[in-house]
Coordinates of C-alpha atoms in Angstrom, one line a residue:
X139 CA 0.0 0.0 0.0
X140 CA 1.3 3.6 -0.7
X141 CA 3.0 5.3 2.2
X142 CA 2.1 8.9 3.0
X143 CA 3.9 11.3 5.3
X144 CA 1.5 10.4 8.1
X145 CA 2.1 6.7 7.4
X146 CA 5.8 7.2 7.6
X147 CA 5.5 8.8 11.1
X148 CA 3.6 5.8 12.3
X149 CA 6.1 3.4 10.8
X150 CA 9.0 5.4 12.4
X151 CA 7.3 5.0 15.7
X152 CA 7.4 1.2 15.3
X153 CA 11.0 1.3 14.1
X154 CA 12.1 3.5 17.0
X155 CA 10.3 1.4 19.6
X156 CA 12.2 -1.8 18.5
X157 CA 15.6 0.0 18.1
X158 CA 17.9 -1.6 19.1
X159 CA 17.0 -5.2 19.4
X160 CA 14.4 -5.7 16.7
X161 CA 13.0 -9.3 17.0
X162 CA 13.2 -11.6 14.0
X163 CA 9.7 -12.8 14.7
X164 CA 6.8 -10.9 16.4
X165 CA 3.4 -11.9 17.3
X166 CA 0.5 -9.4 17.1
X167 CA -2.8 -9.7 19.0
X168 CA -5.6 -8.6 16.7
X169 CA -9.2 -8.3 17.9
X170 CA -10.5 -6.8 14.7
X171 CA -11.0 -3.4 16.3
X172 CA -9.5 -0.3 14.9
X173 CA -6.4 -0.1 17.0
X174 CA -5.2 -3.7 16.6
X175 CA -6.2 -3.7 12.9
X176 CA -4.0 -0.7 12.3
X177 CA -1.1 -2.2 14.2
X178 CA -1.4 -5.4 12.1
X179 CA -1.3 -3.4 8.9
X180 CA 1.5 -1.2 10.0
X181 CA 3.6 -4.2 11.0
X182 CA 2.9 -5.8 7.7
X183 CA 4.0 -2.6 5.9
X184 CA 7.2 -2.5 8.0
X185 CA 7.9 -6.2 7.3
X186 CA 8.2 -5.4 3.6
X187 CA 10.8 -2.8 4.4
X188 CA 13.1 -4.7 6.8
X189 CA 10.8 -5.3 9.7
X190 CA 10.3 -8.6 11.5
X191 CA 8.3 -11.6 10.3
X192 CA 4.9 -11.4 12.0
X193 CA 2.1 -13.8 12.9
X194 CA -1.3 -12.8 14.2
X195 CA -3.6 -14.3 16.7
X196 CA -7.3 -13.5 17.6
X197 CA -9.0 -14.6 20.8
X198 CA -12.7 -15.4 20.5
X199 CA -14.2 -15.3 24.0
X200 CA -17.5 -16.6 22.7
X201 CA -19.3 -13.9 24.7
X202 CA -20.8 -12.0 21.7
X203 CA -22.4 -13.5 18.6
X204 CA -20.5 -11.1 16.4
X205 CA -17.1 -12.2 17.7
X206 CA -16.8 -15.3 15.4
X207 CA -17.5 -13.1 12.3
X208 CA -15.0 -10.5 13.5
X209 CA -12.3 -13.2 14.0
X210 CA -13.0 -14.5 10.4
X211 CA -12.7 -10.9 9.1
X212 CA -9.3 -10.7 10.7
X213 CA -8.3 -14.0 9.1
X214 CA -9.4 -12.7 5.7
X215 CA -7.3 -9.5 6.2
X216 CA -4.3 -11.5 7.3
X217 CA -4.6 -13.7 4.2
X218 CA -4.6 -10.6 2.0
X219 CA -1.5 -9.3 3.8
X220 CA 0.3 -12.6 3.7
X221 CA 0.3 -12.9 7.5
X222 CA -0.2 -16.2 9.3
X223 CA -3.2 -16.1 11.6
X224 CA -4.7 -18.3 14.3
X225 CA -8.0 -18.1 16.2
X226 CA -8.0 -19.2 19.9
X227 CA -11.3 -19.8 21.5
X228 CA -12.1 -19.5 25.2
X229 CA -15.0 -21.4 26.8
X230 CA -13.9 -21.1 30.4
X231 CA -16.5 -18.7 32.0
X232 CA -19.0 -20.4 34.3
X233 CA -21.2 -17.3 34.7
X234 CA -19.7 -16.4 38.0
X235 CA -17.1 -13.9 39.2
X236 CA -15.6 -10.9 37.4
X237 CA -16.1 -11.6 33.7
X238 CA -13.8 -8.8 32.3
X239 CA -11.0 -9.9 34.6
X240 CA -11.4 -13.6 33.8
X241 CA -11.6 -12.9 30.1
X242 CA -8.4 -10.8 30.2
X243 CA -6.5 -13.5 32.1
X244 CA -7.8 -16.1 29.7
X245 CA -6.8 -14.0 26.7
X246 CA -3.3 -13.6 28.0
X247 CA -2.9 -17.3 28.7
X248 CA -4.2 -18.3 25.3
X249 CA -2.0 -15.8 23.5
X250 CA 1.0 -16.8 25.5
X251 CA 0.4 -20.5 24.8
X252 CA 0.0 -19.8 21.1
X253 CA 3.2 -17.8 21.0
X254 CA 5.3 -20.3 23.0
X255 CA 4.1 -23.2 20.8
X256 CA 5.5 -21.3 17.7
X257 CA 8.7 -20.1 19.2
X258 CA 7.5 -16.5 19.3
X259 CA 9.1 -14.6 22.2
X260 CA 7.2 -11.3 21.9
X261 CA 3.6 -10.3 21.2
X262 CA 2.6 -6.7 20.3
X263 CA -0.5 -5.1 21.7
X264 CA -2.3 -2.1 20.2
X265 CA -2.9 0.0 23.3
X266 CA -2.7 3.7 22.5
X267 CA -2.1 7.0 24.3
X268 CA -5.9 7.3 24.8
X269 CA -5.9 3.8 26.5
X270 CA -3.1 5.0 28.8
X271 CA -4.9 8.2 29.7
X272 CA -8.1 6.2 30.6
X273 CA -6.0 3.8 32.7
X274 CA -4.6 6.7 34.7
X275 CA -8.1 8.0 35.4
X276 CA -9.3 4.6 36.4
X277 CA -6.3 4.2 38.8
X278 CA -6.9 7.7 40.2
X279 CA -10.5 6.8 41.0
X280 CA -9.2 3.7 42.9
X281 CA -6.7 5.7 44.9
X282 CA -3.7 4.1 43.4
X283 CA -0.1 5.1 44.3
X284 CA 3.0 5.4 42.1
X285 CA 2.7 1.9 40.7
X286 CA -0.9 2.2 39.7
X287 CA -0.5 5.6 38.2
X288 CA 2.5 4.5 36.1
X289 CA -0.4 2.7 34.2
X290 CA 0.6 0.4 31.3
X291 CA 4.2 -0.4 30.6
X292 CA 5.6 -0.3 27.1
X293 CA 7.2 -3.6 27.8
X294 CA 6.6 -6.4 30.3
X295 CA 7.3 -10.1 30.7
X296 CA 4.6 -12.5 31.8
X297 CA 3.6 -16.1 31.0
X298 CA 7.0 -16.7 29.5
X299 CA 6.9 -14.0 26.8
X300 CA 7.4 -10.3 26.3
X301 CA 4.3 -8.1 25.8
X302 CA 5.1 -4.9 23.9
X303 CA 3.0 -1.8 23.3
X304 CA 4.8 0.1 20.5
X305 CA 1.8 2.5 19.9
X306 CA 1.4 3.6 23.6
X307 CA 2.3 7.2 22.7
X308 CA 0.1 7.3 19.6
X309 CA -3.3 8.9 19.6
X310 CA -6.2 6.5 18.7
X311 CA -7.5 8.9 16.1
X312 CA -4.2 8.7 14.1
X313 CA -4.8 4.9 13.7
X314 CA -8.4 5.4 12.6
X315 CA -7.2 8.0 10.1
X316 CA -4.5 5.5 8.8
X317 CA -7.2 2.9 8.2
X318 CA -9.5 5.3 6.5
X319 CA -6.8 6.5 4.2
X320 CA -6.2 3.0 3.0
X321 CA -9.9 1.9 2.9
X322 CA -9.5 -0.7 5.6
X323 CA -12.5 -1.5 7.7
X324 CA -12.6 -2.5 11.3
X325 CA -15.1 -3.8 13.8
X326 CA -16.7 -1.7 16.6
X327 CA -17.2 -3.6 19.8
X328 CA -20.6 -2.4 21.2
X329 CA -19.3 -2.7 24.8
X330 CA -17.1 0.3 24.0
X331 CA -20.2 2.4 24.3
X332 CA -21.7 0.6 27.3
X333 CA -21.5 2.9 30.3
X334 CA -21.8 0.1 32.7
X335 CA -18.1 -0.4 32.2
X336 CA -15.8 2.0 34.1
X337 CA -13.4 2.4 31.2
X338 CA -16.2 3.6 28.9
X339 CA -17.2 6.2 31.5
X340 CA -13.6 7.4 31.9
X341 CA -13.3 7.6 28.1
X342 CA -16.3 9.9 27.9
X343 CA -15.2 11.9 30.9
X344 CA -11.9 12.8 29.2
X345 CA -13.8 15.0 26.8
X346 CA -15.1 17.1 29.7
X347 CA -11.8 17.2 31.5
X348 CA -9.8 18.3 28.5
X349 CA -10.7 22.1 28.9
X350 CA -9.3 21.8 32.4
X351 CA -6.0 20.7 31.1
X352 CA -6.5 17.0 31.9
X353 CA -6.0 15.9 28.4
X354 CA -4.9 12.5 27.1
X355 CA -1.5 14.0 26.5
X356 CA -1.1 15.3 30.1
X357 CA -2.4 12.1 31.6
X358 CA -0.1 10.0 29.5
X359 CA 2.8 12.2 30.6
X360 CA 1.8 11.7 34.2
X361 CA 2.0 7.9 33.6
X362 CA 5.5 8.4 32.2
X363 CA 6.6 10.5 35.2
X364 CA 5.2 7.8 37.6
X365 CA 6.9 5.0 35.6
X366 CA 10.3 6.7 36.1
X367 CA 9.5 7.1 39.8
X368 CA 8.5 3.5 40.0
X369 CA 11.7 2.4 38.4
X370 CA 13.7 4.4 40.9
X371 CA 11.8 2.9 43.8
X372 CA 12.2 -0.6 42.4
X373 CA 16.0 -0.1 42.1
X374 CA 16.2 0.9 45.8
X375 CA 14.0 -2.0 46.8
X376 CA 16.1 -4.4 44.8
X377 CA 19.2 -3.1 46.6
X378 CA 17.6 -3.8 49.9
X379 CA 16.5 -7.3 48.7
X380 CA 20.0 -8.2 47.7
X381 CA 21.5 -6.9 51.0
X382 CA 18.9 -8.0 53.4
X383 CA 17.1 -11.1 52.0
X384 CA 17.8 -14.7 51.7
X385 CA 15.7 -17.7 50.6
X386 CA 15.3 -20.7 53.0
X387 CA 13.0 -23.7 52.1
X388 CA 10.9 -21.4 49.9
X389 CA 10.5 -18.7 52.5
X390 CA 11.8 -15.2 52.2
X391 CA 13.9 -14.1 55.2
X392 CA 14.5 -10.4 55.6
X393 CA 17.1 -9.0 58.0
X394 CA 14.9 -7.0 60.4
X395 CA 17.4 -4.3 61.3
X396 CA 18.1 -3.5 57.6
X397 CA 14.3 -3.6 56.9
X398 CA 13.5 -1.2 59.7
X399 CA 16.1 1.3 58.6
X400 CA 14.5 1.6 55.2
X401 CA 11.9 4.2 54.4
X402 CA 8.3 3.0 54.8
X403 CA 7.6 3.0 51.1
X404 CA 10.6 0.7 50.5
X405 CA 9.5 -1.6 53.4
X406 CA 6.0 -1.9 51.9
X407 CA 7.4 -2.6 48.5
X408 CA 9.7 -5.3 49.7
X409 CA 7.1 -6.9 51.8
X410 CA 4.6 -6.9 49.0
X411 CA 7.1 -8.4 46.6
X412 CA 8.0 -11.1 49.1
X413 CA 4.3 -12.0 49.5
X414 CA 3.8 -12.2 45.7
X415 CA 6.9 -14.2 45.2
X416 CA 6.1 -16.8 47.9
X417 CA 2.5 -17.1 46.7
X418 CA 3.0 -16.7 42.9
X419 CA 0.2 -14.1 43.0
X420 CA -0.4 -11.9 40.0
X421 CA -1.1 -8.8 42.0
X422 CA 0.4 -7.3 45.1
X423 CA -1.8 -7.1 48.3
X424 CA -3.9 -4.0 48.7
X425 CA -2.3 -1.1 50.5
X426 CA -4.5 -1.1 53.7
X427 CA -4.0 -4.8 54.7
X428 CA -0.3 -4.6 53.6
X429 CA 0.2 -1.5 55.8
X430 CA -1.6 -3.3 58.7
X431 CA 0.7 -6.3 58.3
X432 CA 3.8 -4.2 58.4
X433 CA 2.5 -2.6 61.7
X434 CA 1.8 -6.1 63.1
X435 CA 5.4 -7.2 62.3
X436 CA 6.7 -4.1 64.0
X437 CA 4.8 -5.2 67.1
X438 CA 6.1 -8.8 66.8
X439 CA 2.7 -10.1 65.8
X440 CA 2.1 -12.7 63.1
X441 CA -0.3 -11.9 60.2
X442 CA -1.7 -14.0 57.4
X443 CA -2.1 -12.1 54.1
X444 CA -2.9 -13.1 50.6
X445 CA -1.9 -16.7 51.0
X446 CA 1.3 -15.9 53.0
X447 CA 2.1 -16.0 56.7
X448 CA 4.2 -13.2 58.0
X449 CA 6.2 -13.5 61.3
X450 CA 9.0 -11.7 63.0
X451 CA 11.8 -12.5 65.5
X452 CA 14.3 -10.1 66.9
X453 CA 16.6 -10.6 63.9
X454 CA 14.4 -11.8 61.0
X455 CA 11.1 -11.2 59.3
X456 CA 9.9 -14.4 57.6
X457 CA 7.4 -14.6 54.7
X458 CA 6.1 -18.2 54.5
X459 CA 3.5 -19.9 52.3
X460 CA 0.3 -20.3 54.3
X461 CA -0.6 -23.9 54.8
X462 CA -4.3 -23.3 54.2
X463 CA -3.5 -22.0 50.8
X464 CA -1.8 -25.2 49.7
X465 CA -3.7 -27.8 51.8
X466 CA -5.8 -29.0 48.8
X467 CA -3.1 -28.9 46.1
X468 CA -2.0 -32.3 44.7
X469 CA 0.1 -33.1 41.6
X470 CA 2.0 -36.1 40.3
X471 CA 5.7 -36.5 41.0
X472 CA 7.7 -34.4 38.5
X473 CA 4.9 -31.9 38.0
X474 CA 5.2 -28.4 39.4
X475 CA 3.5 -28.0 42.8
X476 CA 2.3 -24.6 44.0
X477 CA 4.1 -23.1 41.0
X478 CA 7.3 -23.3 43.1
X479 CA 8.4 -26.9 43.6
X480 CA 9.1 -30.0 41.5
X481 CA 9.5 -33.2 43.5
X482 CA 11.4 -36.0 41.9
X483 CA 12.1 -39.6 42.9
X484 CA 11.5 -43.3 42.1
X485 CA 8.4 -44.5 40.3
X486 CA 5.8 -45.4 43.0
X487 CA 2.2 -46.3 42.1
X488 CA -0.4 -43.9 43.3
X489 CA 2.2 -41.4 44.6
X490 CA 1.3 -37.7 44.6
X491 CA 2.8 -34.5 45.9
X492 CA 0.8 -32.7 48.6
X493 CA 1.6 -30.4 51.5
X494 CA 3.2 -32.1 54.5
X495 CA 0.5 -30.7 56.8
X496 CA 0.2 -31.2 60.6
X497 CA -0.5 -34.9 60.1
X498 CA 2.6 -35.5 58.1
X499 CA 4.7 -33.5 60.5
X500 CA 3.6 -35.8 63.3
X501 CA 4.8 -38.9 61.2
X502 CA 8.4 -37.6 61.1
X503 CA 10.8 -39.3 63.4
X504 CA 12.4 -36.0 64.4
X505 CA 10.2 -33.1 63.2
X506 CA 12.6 -30.5 64.7
X507 CA 15.8 -31.9 63.0
X508 CA 15.5 -29.5 60.0
X509 CA 15.5 -26.4 62.3
X510 CA 12.7 -24.9 60.2
X511 CA 9.7 -23.3 61.7
X512 CA 6.4 -25.2 62.1
X513 CA 4.6 -23.0 59.6
X514 CA 7.3 -23.6 56.9
X515 CA 7.3 -27.4 57.5
X516 CA 3.6 -28.0 57.2
X517 CA 3.4 -25.9 54.0
X518 CA 6.3 -27.7 52.3
X519 CA 5.9 -30.4 49.6
X520 CA 5.8 -34.0 50.6
X521 CA 5.1 -37.3 48.8
X522 CA 2.1 -39.3 49.8
X523 CA 0.4 -42.5 48.8
X524 CA -3.1 -42.1 50.1
X525 CA -2.7 -41.5 53.9
X526 CA 0.8 -42.9 53.9
X527 CA 3.7 -40.5 53.9
X528 CA 6.5 -41.6 51.6
X529 CA 8.9 -38.7 51.9
X530 CA 9.2 -35.2 53.2
X531 CA 12.2 -33.9 51.2
X532 CA 12.2 -30.4 52.5
X533 CA 11.3 -31.2 56.1
X534 CA 13.4 -34.4 56.5
X535 CA 15.5 -35.1 53.5
X536 CA 17.6 -38.2 53.5
X537 CA 15.5 -40.2 51.1
X538 CA 15.4 -41.0 47.4
X539 CA 13.1 -38.1 46.9
X540 CA 14.3 -34.5 46.3
X541 CA 12.4 -31.2 46.1
X542 CA 13.8 -28.9 43.4
X543 CA 12.8 -25.2 43.8
X544 CA 11.6 -23.3 40.8
X545 CA 13.3 -20.2 42.2
X546 CA 16.5 -18.9 43.6
X547 CA 17.7 -15.7 45.4
X548 CA 18.6 -13.9 42.1
X549 CA 15.1 -14.7 40.6
X550 CA 13.6 -13.1 43.7
X551 CA 15.5 -9.9 43.0
X552 CA 14.9 -9.9 39.3
X553 CA 11.2 -10.4 39.7
X554 CA 11.0 -6.9 41.1
X555 CA 11.4 -5.6 37.6
X556 CA 9.0 -7.9 35.8
X557 CA 6.1 -5.5 35.5

């Protein structure tokens, strides 16, 4: 397709985003809406001028009757552009819970699985400057701090792949204009006009806020300022993590004196990160209960929070997996248990990995031999055959079974930067 000056500016945005380090292959998530359709076409244009090979994926959530037709329309466009395309379908909603959140999580998992199966290490998303501004308003309404107001990151790693947003500084209208210039149609999702959704209300509120100076440009700039502040805070927190933390039997141990010398914001960040790391949670705990947990530790009181158990001695703050959160988990030997452990050993019929629990602890010949706290021991992985304890590799060791952690001290520090 012919390239105008406006087109060239958009293509330059893509080239600059991926310089240096342009990938050889890039996935692109395409819903059929205007933003993702424009991103697909721009990437296809760039491909013909030295850009990466691309492959497209569309997720059909099965929630609207039009979605299947929209996915087929994307497939037709990809065929015209010479771009490989796949449709992933989700049928996991049972009618309960937060549908938008479940659909978003499912979309990420499906796209990540699609990319990993094809050796694609990065997937491009079509979020724009307008999306960024709406996100800042949403986070303001929820009382978010620095992390929330940094809004969407241009790059993040999750589910084993990189998610990139090369058009995060581009106005949505520029993409619509691009499609119009080239006679390319797109689908309009009716939920984008449904004011039952917070994001739609924020989108419409932007028009009224603009005369007050709260434009999409200013709000996106605020997100950029907050992202820089977040990066600085993360760097300081990582320094404290390296100096004051160690990993023991899957727990995070924080040197209390160093922790208490740190500013309150850094304390809260490190504590939140330790909880997320121990529990494999996607989100950090909310501010109020996290702040209450910090105060409880300062007073030498234990606190359970978000699937973790927090305790303090005179020298150490310990963040442990809470037994109740893993009591019902069971996998086969060799599979990953609680997203953190893989237990390996001889082939035994009907063996499974479960938490040691209080019953298993009582079966050990010397339950205190490991020197680990009671809470750590009962939440550790063990090998069972029915009600018979075969091995407790973390708590007792000394058997043919071994528990391999899916973590180490360096991964604890590096995970601070994986937004």
